[in-house]
Coordinates of C-alpha atoms and ligand atoms in Angstrom, one line a residue:
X1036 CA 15.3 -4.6 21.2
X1037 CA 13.3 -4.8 24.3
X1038 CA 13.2 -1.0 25.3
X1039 CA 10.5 1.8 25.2
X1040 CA 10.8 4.8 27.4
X1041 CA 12.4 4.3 30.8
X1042 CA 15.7 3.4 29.5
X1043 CA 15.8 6.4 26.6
X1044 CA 14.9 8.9 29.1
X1045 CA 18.2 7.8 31.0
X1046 CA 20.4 8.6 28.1
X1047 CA 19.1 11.8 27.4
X1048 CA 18.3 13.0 23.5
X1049 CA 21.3 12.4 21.7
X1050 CA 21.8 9.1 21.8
X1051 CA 18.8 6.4 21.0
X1052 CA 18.7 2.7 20.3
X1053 CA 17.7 2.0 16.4
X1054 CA 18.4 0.9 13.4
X1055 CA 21.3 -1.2 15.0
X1056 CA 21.3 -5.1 15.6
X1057 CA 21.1 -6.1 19.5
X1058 CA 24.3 -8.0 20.7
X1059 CA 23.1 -11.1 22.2
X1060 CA 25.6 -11.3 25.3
X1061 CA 26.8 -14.8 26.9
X1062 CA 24.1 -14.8 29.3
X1063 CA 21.4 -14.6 27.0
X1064 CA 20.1 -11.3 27.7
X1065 CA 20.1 -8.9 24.9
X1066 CA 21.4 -5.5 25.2
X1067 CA 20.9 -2.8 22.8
X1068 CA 23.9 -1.0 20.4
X1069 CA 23.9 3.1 21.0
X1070 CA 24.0 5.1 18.1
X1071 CA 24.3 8.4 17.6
X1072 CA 21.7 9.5 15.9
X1073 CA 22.2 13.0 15.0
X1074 CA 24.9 11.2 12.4
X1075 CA 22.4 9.0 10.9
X1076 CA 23.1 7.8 7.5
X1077 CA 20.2 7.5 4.8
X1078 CA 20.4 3.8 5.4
X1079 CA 19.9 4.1 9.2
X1080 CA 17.5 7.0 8.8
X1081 CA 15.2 6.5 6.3
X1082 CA 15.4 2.8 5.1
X1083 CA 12.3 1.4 7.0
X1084 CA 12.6 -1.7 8.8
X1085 CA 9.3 -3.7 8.5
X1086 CA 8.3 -2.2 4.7
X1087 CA 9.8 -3.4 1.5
X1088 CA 12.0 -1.8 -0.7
X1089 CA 14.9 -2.5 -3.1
X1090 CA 18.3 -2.7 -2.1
X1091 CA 19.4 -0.2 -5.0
X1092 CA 17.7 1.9 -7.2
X1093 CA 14.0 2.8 -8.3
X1094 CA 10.7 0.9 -7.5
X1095 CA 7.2 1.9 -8.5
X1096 CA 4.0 -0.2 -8.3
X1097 CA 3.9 -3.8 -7.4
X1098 CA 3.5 -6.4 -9.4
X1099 CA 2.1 -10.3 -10.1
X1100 CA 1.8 -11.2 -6.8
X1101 CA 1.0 -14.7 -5.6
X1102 CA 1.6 -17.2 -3.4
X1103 CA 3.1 -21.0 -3.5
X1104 CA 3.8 -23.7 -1.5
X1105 CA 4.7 -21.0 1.8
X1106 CA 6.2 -18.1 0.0
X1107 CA 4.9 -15.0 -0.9
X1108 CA 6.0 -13.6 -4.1
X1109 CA 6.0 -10.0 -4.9
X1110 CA 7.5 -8.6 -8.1
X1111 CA 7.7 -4.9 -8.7
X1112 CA 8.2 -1.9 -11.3
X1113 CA 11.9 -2.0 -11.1
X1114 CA 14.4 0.1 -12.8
X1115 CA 18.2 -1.2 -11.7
X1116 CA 20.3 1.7 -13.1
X1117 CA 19.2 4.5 -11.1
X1118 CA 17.1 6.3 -8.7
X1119 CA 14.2 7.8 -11.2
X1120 CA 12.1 5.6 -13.3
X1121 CA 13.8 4.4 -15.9
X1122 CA 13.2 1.4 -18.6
X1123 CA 11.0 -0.7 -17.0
X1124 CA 12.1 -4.8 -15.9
X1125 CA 9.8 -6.3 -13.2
X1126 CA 12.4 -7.0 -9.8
X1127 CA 11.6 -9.9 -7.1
X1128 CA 11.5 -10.0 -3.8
X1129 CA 9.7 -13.4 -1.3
X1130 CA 8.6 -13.6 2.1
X1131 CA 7.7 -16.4 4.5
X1132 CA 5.6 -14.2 6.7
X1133 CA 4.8 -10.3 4.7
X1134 CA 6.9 -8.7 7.1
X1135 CA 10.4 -10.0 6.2
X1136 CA 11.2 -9.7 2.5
X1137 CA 13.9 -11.1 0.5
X1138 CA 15.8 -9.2 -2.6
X1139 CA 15.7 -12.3 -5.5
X1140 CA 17.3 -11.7 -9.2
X1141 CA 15.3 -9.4 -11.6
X1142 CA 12.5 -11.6 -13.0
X1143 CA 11.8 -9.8 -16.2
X1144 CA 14.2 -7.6 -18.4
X1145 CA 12.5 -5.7 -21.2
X1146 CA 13.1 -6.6 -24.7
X1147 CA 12.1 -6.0 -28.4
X1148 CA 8.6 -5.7 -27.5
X1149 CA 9.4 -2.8 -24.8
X1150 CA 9.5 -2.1 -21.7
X1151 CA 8.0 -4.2 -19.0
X1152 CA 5.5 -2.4 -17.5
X1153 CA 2.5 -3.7 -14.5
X1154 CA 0.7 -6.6 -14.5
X1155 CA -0.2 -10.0 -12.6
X1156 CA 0.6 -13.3 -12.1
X1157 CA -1.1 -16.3 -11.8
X1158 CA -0.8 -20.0 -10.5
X1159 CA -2.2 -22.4 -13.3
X1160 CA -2.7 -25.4 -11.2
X1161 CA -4.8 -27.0 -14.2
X1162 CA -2.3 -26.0 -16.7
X1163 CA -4.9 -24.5 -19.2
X1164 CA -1.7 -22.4 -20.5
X1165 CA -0.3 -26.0 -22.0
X1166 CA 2.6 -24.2 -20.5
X1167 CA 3.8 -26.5 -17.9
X1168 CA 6.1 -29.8 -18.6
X1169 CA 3.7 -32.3 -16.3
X1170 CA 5.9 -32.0 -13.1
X1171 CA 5.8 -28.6 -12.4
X1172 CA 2.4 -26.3 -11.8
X1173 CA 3.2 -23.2 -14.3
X1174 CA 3.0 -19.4 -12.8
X1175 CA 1.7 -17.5 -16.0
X1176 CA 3.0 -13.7 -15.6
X1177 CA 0.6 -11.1 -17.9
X1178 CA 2.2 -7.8 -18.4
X1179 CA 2.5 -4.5 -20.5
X1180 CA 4.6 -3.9 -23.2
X1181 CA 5.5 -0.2 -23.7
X1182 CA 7.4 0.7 -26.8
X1183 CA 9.1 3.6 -26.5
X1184 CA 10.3 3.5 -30.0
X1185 CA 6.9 3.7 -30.9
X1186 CA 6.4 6.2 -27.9
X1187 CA 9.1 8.5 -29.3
X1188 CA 7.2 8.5 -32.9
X1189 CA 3.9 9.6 -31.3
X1190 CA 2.4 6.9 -32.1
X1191 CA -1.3 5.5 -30.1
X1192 CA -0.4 1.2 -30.5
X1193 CA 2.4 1.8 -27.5
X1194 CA 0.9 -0.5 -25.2
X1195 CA 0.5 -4.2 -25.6
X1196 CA -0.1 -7.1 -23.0
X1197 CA 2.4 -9.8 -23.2
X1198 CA 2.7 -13.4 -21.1
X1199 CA 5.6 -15.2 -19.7
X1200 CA 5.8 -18.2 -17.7
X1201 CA 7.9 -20.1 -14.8
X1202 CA 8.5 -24.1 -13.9
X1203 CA 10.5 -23.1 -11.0
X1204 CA 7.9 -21.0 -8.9
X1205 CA 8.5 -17.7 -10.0
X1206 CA 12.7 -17.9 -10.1
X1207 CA 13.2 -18.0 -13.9
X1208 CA 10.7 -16.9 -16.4
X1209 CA 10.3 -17.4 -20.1
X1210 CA 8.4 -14.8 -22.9
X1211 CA 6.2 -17.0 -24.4
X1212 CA 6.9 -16.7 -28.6
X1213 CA 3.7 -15.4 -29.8
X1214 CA 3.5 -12.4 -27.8
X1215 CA 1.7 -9.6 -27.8
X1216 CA -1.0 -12.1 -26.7
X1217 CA -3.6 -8.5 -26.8
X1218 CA -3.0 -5.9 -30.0
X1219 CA -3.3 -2.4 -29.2
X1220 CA -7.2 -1.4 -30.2
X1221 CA -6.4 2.3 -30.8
X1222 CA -5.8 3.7 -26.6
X1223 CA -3.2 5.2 -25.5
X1224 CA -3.0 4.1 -22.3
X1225 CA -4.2 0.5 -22.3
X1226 CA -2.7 -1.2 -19.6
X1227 CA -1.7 -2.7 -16.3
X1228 CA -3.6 -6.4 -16.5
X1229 CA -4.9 -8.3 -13.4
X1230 CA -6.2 -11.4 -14.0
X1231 CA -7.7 -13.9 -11.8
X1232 CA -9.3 -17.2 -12.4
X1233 CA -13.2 -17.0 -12.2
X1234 CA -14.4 -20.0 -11.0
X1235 CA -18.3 -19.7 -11.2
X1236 CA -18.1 -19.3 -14.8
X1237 CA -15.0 -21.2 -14.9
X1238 CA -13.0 -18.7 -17.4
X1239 CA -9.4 -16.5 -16.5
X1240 CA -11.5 -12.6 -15.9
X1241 CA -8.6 -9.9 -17.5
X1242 CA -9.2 -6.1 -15.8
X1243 CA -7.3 -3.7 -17.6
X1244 CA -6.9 -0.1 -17.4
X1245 CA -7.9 1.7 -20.7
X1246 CA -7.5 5.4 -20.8
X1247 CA -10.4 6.0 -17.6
X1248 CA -12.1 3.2 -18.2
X1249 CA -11.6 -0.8 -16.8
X1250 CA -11.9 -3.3 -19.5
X1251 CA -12.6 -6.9 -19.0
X1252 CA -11.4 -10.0 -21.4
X1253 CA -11.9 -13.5 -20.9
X1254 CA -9.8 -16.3 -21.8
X1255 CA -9.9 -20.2 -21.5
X1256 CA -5.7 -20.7 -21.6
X1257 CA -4.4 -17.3 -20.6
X1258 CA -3.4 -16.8 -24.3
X1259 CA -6.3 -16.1 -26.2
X1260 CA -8.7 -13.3 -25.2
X1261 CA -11.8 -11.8 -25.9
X1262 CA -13.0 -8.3 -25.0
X1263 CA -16.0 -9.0 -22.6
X1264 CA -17.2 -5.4 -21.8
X1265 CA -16.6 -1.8 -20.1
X1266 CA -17.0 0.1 -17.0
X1267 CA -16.4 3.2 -15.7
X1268 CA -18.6 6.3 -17.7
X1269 CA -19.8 8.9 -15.5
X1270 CA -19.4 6.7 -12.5
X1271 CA -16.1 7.3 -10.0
X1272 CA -12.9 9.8 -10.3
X1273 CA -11.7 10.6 -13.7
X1274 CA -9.4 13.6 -12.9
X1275 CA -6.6 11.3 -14.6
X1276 CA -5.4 7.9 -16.3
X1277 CA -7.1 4.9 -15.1
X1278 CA -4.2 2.1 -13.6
X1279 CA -3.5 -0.6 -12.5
X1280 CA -6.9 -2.1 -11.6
X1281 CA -7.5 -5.5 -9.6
X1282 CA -10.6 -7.3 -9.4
X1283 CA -11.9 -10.5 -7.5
X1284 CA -14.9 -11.7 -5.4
X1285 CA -15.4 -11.8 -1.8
X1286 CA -16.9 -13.2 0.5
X1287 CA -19.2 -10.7 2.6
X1288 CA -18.2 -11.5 6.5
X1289 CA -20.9 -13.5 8.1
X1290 CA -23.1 -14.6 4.9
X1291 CA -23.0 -16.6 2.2
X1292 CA -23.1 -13.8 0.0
X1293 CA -20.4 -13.0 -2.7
X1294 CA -19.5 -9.6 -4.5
X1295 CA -16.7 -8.4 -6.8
X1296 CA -14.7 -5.7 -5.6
X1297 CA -13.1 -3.4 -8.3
X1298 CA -9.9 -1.4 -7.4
X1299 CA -9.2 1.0 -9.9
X1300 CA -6.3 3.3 -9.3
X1301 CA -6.2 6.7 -11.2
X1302 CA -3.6 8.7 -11.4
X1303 CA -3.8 12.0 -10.8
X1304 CA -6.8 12.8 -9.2
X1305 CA -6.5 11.3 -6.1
X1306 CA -8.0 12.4 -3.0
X1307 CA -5.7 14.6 -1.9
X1308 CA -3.8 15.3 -5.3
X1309 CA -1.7 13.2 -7.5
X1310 CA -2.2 9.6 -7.3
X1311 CA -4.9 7.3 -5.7
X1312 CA -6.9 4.1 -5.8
X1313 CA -10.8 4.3 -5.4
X1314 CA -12.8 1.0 -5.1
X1315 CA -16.2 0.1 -6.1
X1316 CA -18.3 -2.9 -5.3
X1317 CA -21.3 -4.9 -7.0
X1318 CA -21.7 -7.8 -9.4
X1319 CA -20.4 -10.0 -12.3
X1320 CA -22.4 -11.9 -14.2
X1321 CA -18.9 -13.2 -16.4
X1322 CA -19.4 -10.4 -18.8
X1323 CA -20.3 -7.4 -17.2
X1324 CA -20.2 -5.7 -13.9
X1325 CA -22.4 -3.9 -12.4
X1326 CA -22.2 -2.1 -9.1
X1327 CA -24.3 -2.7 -6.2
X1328 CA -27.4 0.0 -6.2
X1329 CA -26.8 0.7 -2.6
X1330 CA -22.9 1.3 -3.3
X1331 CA -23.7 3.6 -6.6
X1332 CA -25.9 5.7 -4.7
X1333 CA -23.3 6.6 -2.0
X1334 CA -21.1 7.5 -5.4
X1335 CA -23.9 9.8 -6.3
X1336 CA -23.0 12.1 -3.7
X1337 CA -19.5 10.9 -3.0
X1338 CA -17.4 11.1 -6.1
X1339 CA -15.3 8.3 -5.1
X1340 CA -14.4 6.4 -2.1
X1341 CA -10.8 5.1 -1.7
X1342 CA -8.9 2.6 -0.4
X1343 CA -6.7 5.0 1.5
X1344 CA -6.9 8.3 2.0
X1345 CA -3.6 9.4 2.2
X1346 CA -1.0 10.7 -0.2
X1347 CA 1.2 7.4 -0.3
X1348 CA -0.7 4.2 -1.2
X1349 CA -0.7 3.7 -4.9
X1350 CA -1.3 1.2 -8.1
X1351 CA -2.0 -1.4 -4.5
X1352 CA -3.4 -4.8 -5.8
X1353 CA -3.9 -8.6 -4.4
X1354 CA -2.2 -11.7 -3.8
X1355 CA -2.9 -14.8 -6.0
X1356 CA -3.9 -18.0 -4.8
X1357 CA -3.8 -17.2 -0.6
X1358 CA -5.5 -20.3 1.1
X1359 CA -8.4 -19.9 2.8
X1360 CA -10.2 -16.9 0.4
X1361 CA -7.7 -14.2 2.1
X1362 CA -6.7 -11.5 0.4
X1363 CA -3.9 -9.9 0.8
X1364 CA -3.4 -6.3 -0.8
X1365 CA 0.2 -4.0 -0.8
X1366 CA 0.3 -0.8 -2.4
X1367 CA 3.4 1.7 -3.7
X1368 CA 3.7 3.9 -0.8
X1369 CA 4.6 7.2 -2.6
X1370 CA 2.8 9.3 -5.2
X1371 CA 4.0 10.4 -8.7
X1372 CA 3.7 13.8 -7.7
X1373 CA 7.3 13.3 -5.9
X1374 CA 7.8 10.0 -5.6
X1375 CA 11.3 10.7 -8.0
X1376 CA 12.4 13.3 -6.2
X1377 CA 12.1 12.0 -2.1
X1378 CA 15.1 12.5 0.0
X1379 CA 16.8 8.9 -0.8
X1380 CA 19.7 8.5 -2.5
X1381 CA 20.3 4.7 -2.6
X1382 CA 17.1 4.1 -3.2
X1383 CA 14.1 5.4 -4.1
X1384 CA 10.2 4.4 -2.8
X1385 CA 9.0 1.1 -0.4
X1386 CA 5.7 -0.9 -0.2
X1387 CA 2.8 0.0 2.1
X1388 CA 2.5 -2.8 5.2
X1389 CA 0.5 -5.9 3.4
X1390 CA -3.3 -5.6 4.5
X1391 CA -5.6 -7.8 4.7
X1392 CA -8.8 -6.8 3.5
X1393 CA -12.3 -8.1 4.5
X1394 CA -15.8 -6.9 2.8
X1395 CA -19.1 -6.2 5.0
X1396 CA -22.5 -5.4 4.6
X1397 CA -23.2 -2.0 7.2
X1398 CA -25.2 1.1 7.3
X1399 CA -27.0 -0.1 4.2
X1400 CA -24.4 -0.5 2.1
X1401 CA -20.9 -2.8 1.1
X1402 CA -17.1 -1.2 2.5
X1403 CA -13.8 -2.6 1.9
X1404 CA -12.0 -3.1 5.4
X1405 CA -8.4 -3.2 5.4
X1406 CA -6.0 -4.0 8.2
X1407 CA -2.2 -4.9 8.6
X1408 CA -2.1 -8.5 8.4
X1409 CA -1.6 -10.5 11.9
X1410 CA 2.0 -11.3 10.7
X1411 CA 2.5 -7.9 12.0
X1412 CA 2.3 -9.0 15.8
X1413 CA 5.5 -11.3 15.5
X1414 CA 7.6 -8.2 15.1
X1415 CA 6.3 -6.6 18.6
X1416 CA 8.6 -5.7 21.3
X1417 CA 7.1 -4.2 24.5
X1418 CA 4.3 -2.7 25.0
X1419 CA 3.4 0.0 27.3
X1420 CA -0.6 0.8 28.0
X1421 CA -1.8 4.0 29.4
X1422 CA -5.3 4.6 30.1
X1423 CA -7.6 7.6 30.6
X1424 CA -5.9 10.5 29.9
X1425 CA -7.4 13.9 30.6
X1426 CA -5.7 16.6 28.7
X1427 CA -6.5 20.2 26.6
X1428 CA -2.8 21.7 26.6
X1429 CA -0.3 19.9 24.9
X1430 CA 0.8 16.9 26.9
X1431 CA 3.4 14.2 26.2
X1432 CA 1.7 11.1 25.6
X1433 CA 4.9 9.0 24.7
X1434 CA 8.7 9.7 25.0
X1435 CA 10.6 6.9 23.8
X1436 CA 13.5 6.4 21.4
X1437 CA 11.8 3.7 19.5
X1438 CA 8.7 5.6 18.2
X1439 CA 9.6 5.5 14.5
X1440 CA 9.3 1.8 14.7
X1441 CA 6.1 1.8 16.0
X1442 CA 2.4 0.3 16.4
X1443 CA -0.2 3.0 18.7
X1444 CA -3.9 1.9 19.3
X1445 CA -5.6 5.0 20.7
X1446 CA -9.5 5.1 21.8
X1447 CA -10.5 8.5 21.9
X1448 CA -14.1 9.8 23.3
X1449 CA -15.7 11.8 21.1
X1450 CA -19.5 12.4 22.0
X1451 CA -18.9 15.5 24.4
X1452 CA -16.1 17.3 22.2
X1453 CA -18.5 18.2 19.5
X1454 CA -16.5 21.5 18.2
X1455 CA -12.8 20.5 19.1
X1456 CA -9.9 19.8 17.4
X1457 CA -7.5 17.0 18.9
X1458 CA -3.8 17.5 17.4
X1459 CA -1.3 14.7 17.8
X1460 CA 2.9 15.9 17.8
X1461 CA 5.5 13.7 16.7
X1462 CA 8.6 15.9 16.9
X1463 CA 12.5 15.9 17.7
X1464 CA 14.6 18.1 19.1
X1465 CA 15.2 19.5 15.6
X1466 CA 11.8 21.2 15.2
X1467 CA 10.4 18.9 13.1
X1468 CA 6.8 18.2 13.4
X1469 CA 4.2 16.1 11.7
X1470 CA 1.0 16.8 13.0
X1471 CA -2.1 14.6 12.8
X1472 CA -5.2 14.2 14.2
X1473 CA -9.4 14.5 14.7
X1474 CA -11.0 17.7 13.6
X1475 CA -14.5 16.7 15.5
X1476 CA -16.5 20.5 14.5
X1477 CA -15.6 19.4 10.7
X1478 CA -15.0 15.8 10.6
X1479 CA -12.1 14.7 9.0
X1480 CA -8.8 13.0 9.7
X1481 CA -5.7 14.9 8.9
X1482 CA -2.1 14.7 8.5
X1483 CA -0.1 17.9 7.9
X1484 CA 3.5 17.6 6.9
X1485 CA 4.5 21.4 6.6
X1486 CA 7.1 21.1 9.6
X1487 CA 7.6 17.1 9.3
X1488 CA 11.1 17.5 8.7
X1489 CA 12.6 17.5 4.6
X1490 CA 10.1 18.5 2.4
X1491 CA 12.1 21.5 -0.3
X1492 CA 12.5 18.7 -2.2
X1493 CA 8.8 19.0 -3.3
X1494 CA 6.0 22.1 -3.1
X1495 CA 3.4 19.1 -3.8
X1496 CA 4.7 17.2 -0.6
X1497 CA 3.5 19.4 1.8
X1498 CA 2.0 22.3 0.4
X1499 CA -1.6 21.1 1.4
X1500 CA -2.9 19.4 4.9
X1501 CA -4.5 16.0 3.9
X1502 CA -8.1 15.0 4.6
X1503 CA -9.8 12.0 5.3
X1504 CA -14.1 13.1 5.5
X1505 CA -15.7 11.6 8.0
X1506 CA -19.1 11.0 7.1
X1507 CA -21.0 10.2 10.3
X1508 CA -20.7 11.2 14.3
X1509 CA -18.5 9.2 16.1
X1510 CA -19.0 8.3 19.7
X1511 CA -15.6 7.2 19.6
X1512 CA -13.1 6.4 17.7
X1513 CA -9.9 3.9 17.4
X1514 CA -6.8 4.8 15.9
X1515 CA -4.3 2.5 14.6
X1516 CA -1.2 4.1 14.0
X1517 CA 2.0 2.2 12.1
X1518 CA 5.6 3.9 12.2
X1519 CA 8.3 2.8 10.4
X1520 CA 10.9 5.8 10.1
X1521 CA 9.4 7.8 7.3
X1522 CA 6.2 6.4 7.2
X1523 CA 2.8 6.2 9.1
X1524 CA -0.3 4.4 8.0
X1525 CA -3.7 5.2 10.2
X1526 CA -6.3 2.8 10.1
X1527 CA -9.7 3.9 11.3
X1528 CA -12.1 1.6 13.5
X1529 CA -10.9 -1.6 12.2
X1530 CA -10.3 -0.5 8.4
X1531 CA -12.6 1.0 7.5
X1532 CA -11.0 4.1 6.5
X1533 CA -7.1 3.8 6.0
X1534 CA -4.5 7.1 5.5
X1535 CA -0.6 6.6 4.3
X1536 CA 1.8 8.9 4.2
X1537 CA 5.2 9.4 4.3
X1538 CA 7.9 12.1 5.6
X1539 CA 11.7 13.0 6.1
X1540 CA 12.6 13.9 10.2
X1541 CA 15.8 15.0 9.9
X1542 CA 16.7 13.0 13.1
X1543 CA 14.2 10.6 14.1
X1544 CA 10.6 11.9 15.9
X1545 CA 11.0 11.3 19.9
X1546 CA 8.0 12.5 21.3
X1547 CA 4.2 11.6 20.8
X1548 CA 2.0 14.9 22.8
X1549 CA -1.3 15.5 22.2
X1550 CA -3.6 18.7 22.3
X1551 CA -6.9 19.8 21.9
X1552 CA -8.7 23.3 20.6
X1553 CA -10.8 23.8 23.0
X1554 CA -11.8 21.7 26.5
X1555 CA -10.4 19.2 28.4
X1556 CA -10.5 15.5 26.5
X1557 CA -10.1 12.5 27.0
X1558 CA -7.7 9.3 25.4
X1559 CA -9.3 6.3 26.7
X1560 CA -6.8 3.9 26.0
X1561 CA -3.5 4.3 24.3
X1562 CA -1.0 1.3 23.4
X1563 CA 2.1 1.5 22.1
X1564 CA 4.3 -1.0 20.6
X1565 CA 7.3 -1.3 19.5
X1566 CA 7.8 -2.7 16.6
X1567 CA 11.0 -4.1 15.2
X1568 CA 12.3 -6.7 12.5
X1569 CA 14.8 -7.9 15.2
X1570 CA 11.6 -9.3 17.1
X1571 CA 10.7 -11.7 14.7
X1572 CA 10.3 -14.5 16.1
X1573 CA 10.1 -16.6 12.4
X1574 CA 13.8 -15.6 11.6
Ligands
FRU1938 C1 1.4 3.2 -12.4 C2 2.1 3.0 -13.7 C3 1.4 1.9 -14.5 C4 2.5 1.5 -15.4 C5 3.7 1.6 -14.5 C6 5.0 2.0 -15.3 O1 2.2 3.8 -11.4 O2 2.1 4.2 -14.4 O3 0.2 2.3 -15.1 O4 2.3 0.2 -15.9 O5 3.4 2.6 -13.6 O6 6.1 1.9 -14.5

């Protein structure tokens, strides 16, 4: 769909281009399908194009991710009888490319042992599992077992890690026999396992989340495991359980220097209420880690520091076994604070965009960068590029019918505005509003999502405006903005600061203006993109 603003603004307001395939006509040139949008259904209205989610039913966090032989594999908290968690099987979904998933059969069902809660997979290329039959390289899945039997009787052993494995690259999957392959010690919560092959000490590394702590186990063959040691006293948020943790090295860009990187979401807590995934960085000698002096210090005055900022990115964790040392991250884009209770019927929750993150050494100390991965760009339709714009009262920026499917790179000058306040509109001619935008006088980032559109569904949705802190001056910063219908994902400068969150137009946002508090600013550059799953040139 090869249209932006020119031809919208022909057709007025009540009619846009989206959410509909294009008709290829005899000629070859492709015209667009109108649709009337202020009779939307869900499906046109809120299931995003570009973002994963189910077909039916409830999804929460992702799960044993990896990749083989040109697929991406993503499995996920999966509960295929209705909208609302429910007992938990791990669903399946694969991708060629990150930004065009296919639904697969349900990978794991729960069984005597319980329910079938997060974990990770791995490719055993060396077969240490004994698993494989000699011809085909086994994928070991590790997982939690939750009883709810022994739930229901109050009981603390609920949560058990089990294995399974697959000769077919991730389509069929069988328990192995002797599961639990790690008893219960006496926590609660205990759970959510991420392992990863360590190859300097040449050992599988378990993280696992117990109570609001990470533990680490070692293993030679994926079935055995020993406890290796603990993190996480007085260090980091604790205003909740400890999930879903993920932890491998990096490479930091342009040395030869390697850390380990730690996600550890928690859950609630966040940092700006319910869930959240905070991220710490040092060393591992193959017991213990340690974080990096200069990275502690910052958490002596920080508290945390987060992946993402926003509401919506939670229980995110990495592929396995991406050539080249990439890593590739996705996250559950909702929060439990409401994630059962968003306007969806069908279904309920999707995926943040997969971002690739990078680690660097600046200011005197280590930050996790994360970026939509360059898949991204084969979805791009036009682009339109507008370039010093002077503005104080609110001023359209953007008036196009594709903005909910959209990618925005705005450079904005900061170094004379010292005191103002520059507020970004995305509306529709329903009065809905979500606002974000640069409070320069007390550095932060916000999103505020008390006119976005739906939000009775939930006081915790919109009841406070979200901030990201920023902790230095900016001369200027660069915006990168993702739409996709009911959701937008800012990345700050290149990653280094990210912010997710979701909301519920009741028809589609048409307009992008722009205003600031005070005097006359200035956007140095602004792109826009569309964005669009019918662009891809891979399918
Ligand atoms: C995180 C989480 C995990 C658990 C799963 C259950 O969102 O609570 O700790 O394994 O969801 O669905």
């Amino acid at each position: 769909m090869k249209i932006f603003t020119a031809k919208l603004i022909l057709l007025g307001f009540t009619t846009f281009f989206i959410g509909c395939k294009d008709a290829n006509t005899s000629d070859g040139t492709i015209t667009a399908t109108e649709v009337d949008k202020t009779t939307l259904s869900e499906e046109q209205l809120y299931r995003p194009n570009f973002h994963f989610t189910p077909k039916a039913n409830w999804m929460n966090d992702p799960n044993g991710m990896f990749y083989l032989d040109g697929v991406y594999h993503l499995f996920f908290q999966y509960y295929p009888d209705g909208n609302k968690w429910g007992p938990m099987h791990w669903g399946h979904a694969t991708s060629t490319d990150l930004v065009s998933w296919k639904e697969q059969p349900i990978a794991l069902y729960p069984d005597e042992l319980g329910y079938i809660f997060s974990g990770s997979a791995v490719v055993d290329r060396n077969n240490t599992s004994g698993f494989g039959d000699g011809t085909n390289v086994p994928i070991v899945a590790i997982f939690t077992y939750h009883n709810p039997i022994k739930e229901k009787e109050g009981k603390i052993d609920v949560e058990t890690q089990g294995v399974a494995y697959s000769l077919d690259n991730g389509k069929s999957w069988t328990k192995y026999e002797n599961n639990p392959v790690l008893d219960n010690p006496g926590i609660r919560d205990f759970r959510d396992p991420k392992v990863i092959w360590d190859e300097e000490h040449q050992k599988w590394v378990m993280a696992l989340a117990a109570h609001d702590r990470t533990q680490f186990y070692g293993s030679k063959n994926l079935k055995d495991w020993e406890f290796l040691s603990e993190f996480g006293a007085g260090t980091g948020a604790h205003g909740g359980v400890w999930e879903c943790p993920d932890f491998f090295p990096m490479h930091v860009d342009g040395t030869s220097e390697t850390k380990w990187v730690l996600l550890q979401s928690l859950n609630p807590g966040g940092p700006n209420g319910g869930s959240g995934t905070q991220y710490f960085i040092g060393d591992f000698d193959g017991k213990t880690f340690k974080m990096d002096p200069s990275f502690s210090e910052q958490l002596s005055t920080k508290k945390a520091i987060w992946i993402d900022y926003g509401k919506d990115n939670y229980a995110g964790v990495t592929w396995d076994n991406v050539p080249d040392g990439k890593r590739f991250f996705i996250g559950w884009m909702s929060n439990w604070l409401y994630a059962q209770e968003v306007p969806t019927e069908t279904w309920r929750s999707s995926m943040t965009l997969p971002r690739e993150l990078k680690l660097i050494f600046s200011n005197g100390t280590y930050k996790l960068l994360s970026s939509p991965i360059g898949k991204l760009k084969n979805l791009y339709g036009q682009t339109i590029v507008k370039k010093d714009i002077v503005f104080k009262k609110k001023t359209v920026l953007l008036d196009s019918g594709n903005l909910d499917l959209s990618r925005l790179v705005i450079d904005i000058e900061l170094k004379e505005m010292k005191d103002d306040k520059y507020t970004f509109t995305v509306e529709n001619d329903k009065g809905n509003q979500l606002f974000f935008g640069i409070d320069n006088k007390d550095k932060y980032i916000f999103i505020d999502r008390k006119k976005s559109g739906k939000i009775d569904f939930s006081e915790a949705f919109s009841s406070k405006i979200s901030r990201l802190p920023l902790n230095q001056n900016y001369e200027t910063i660069n915006l990168k903005l993702v739409f996709d219908k009911t959701s937008l994902e800012i990345f700050l400068n290149g990653g280094e600061m990210a912010m997710t969150e979701l909301f519920f137009p009741e028809v589609p946002y048409q307009t992008l203006s722009v205003e600031s508090s005070n005097k006359d600013c200035k956007i140095a550059i602004l792109k826009a993109n569309e964005i669009n799953l019918t662009n891809n040139s891979n399918i």
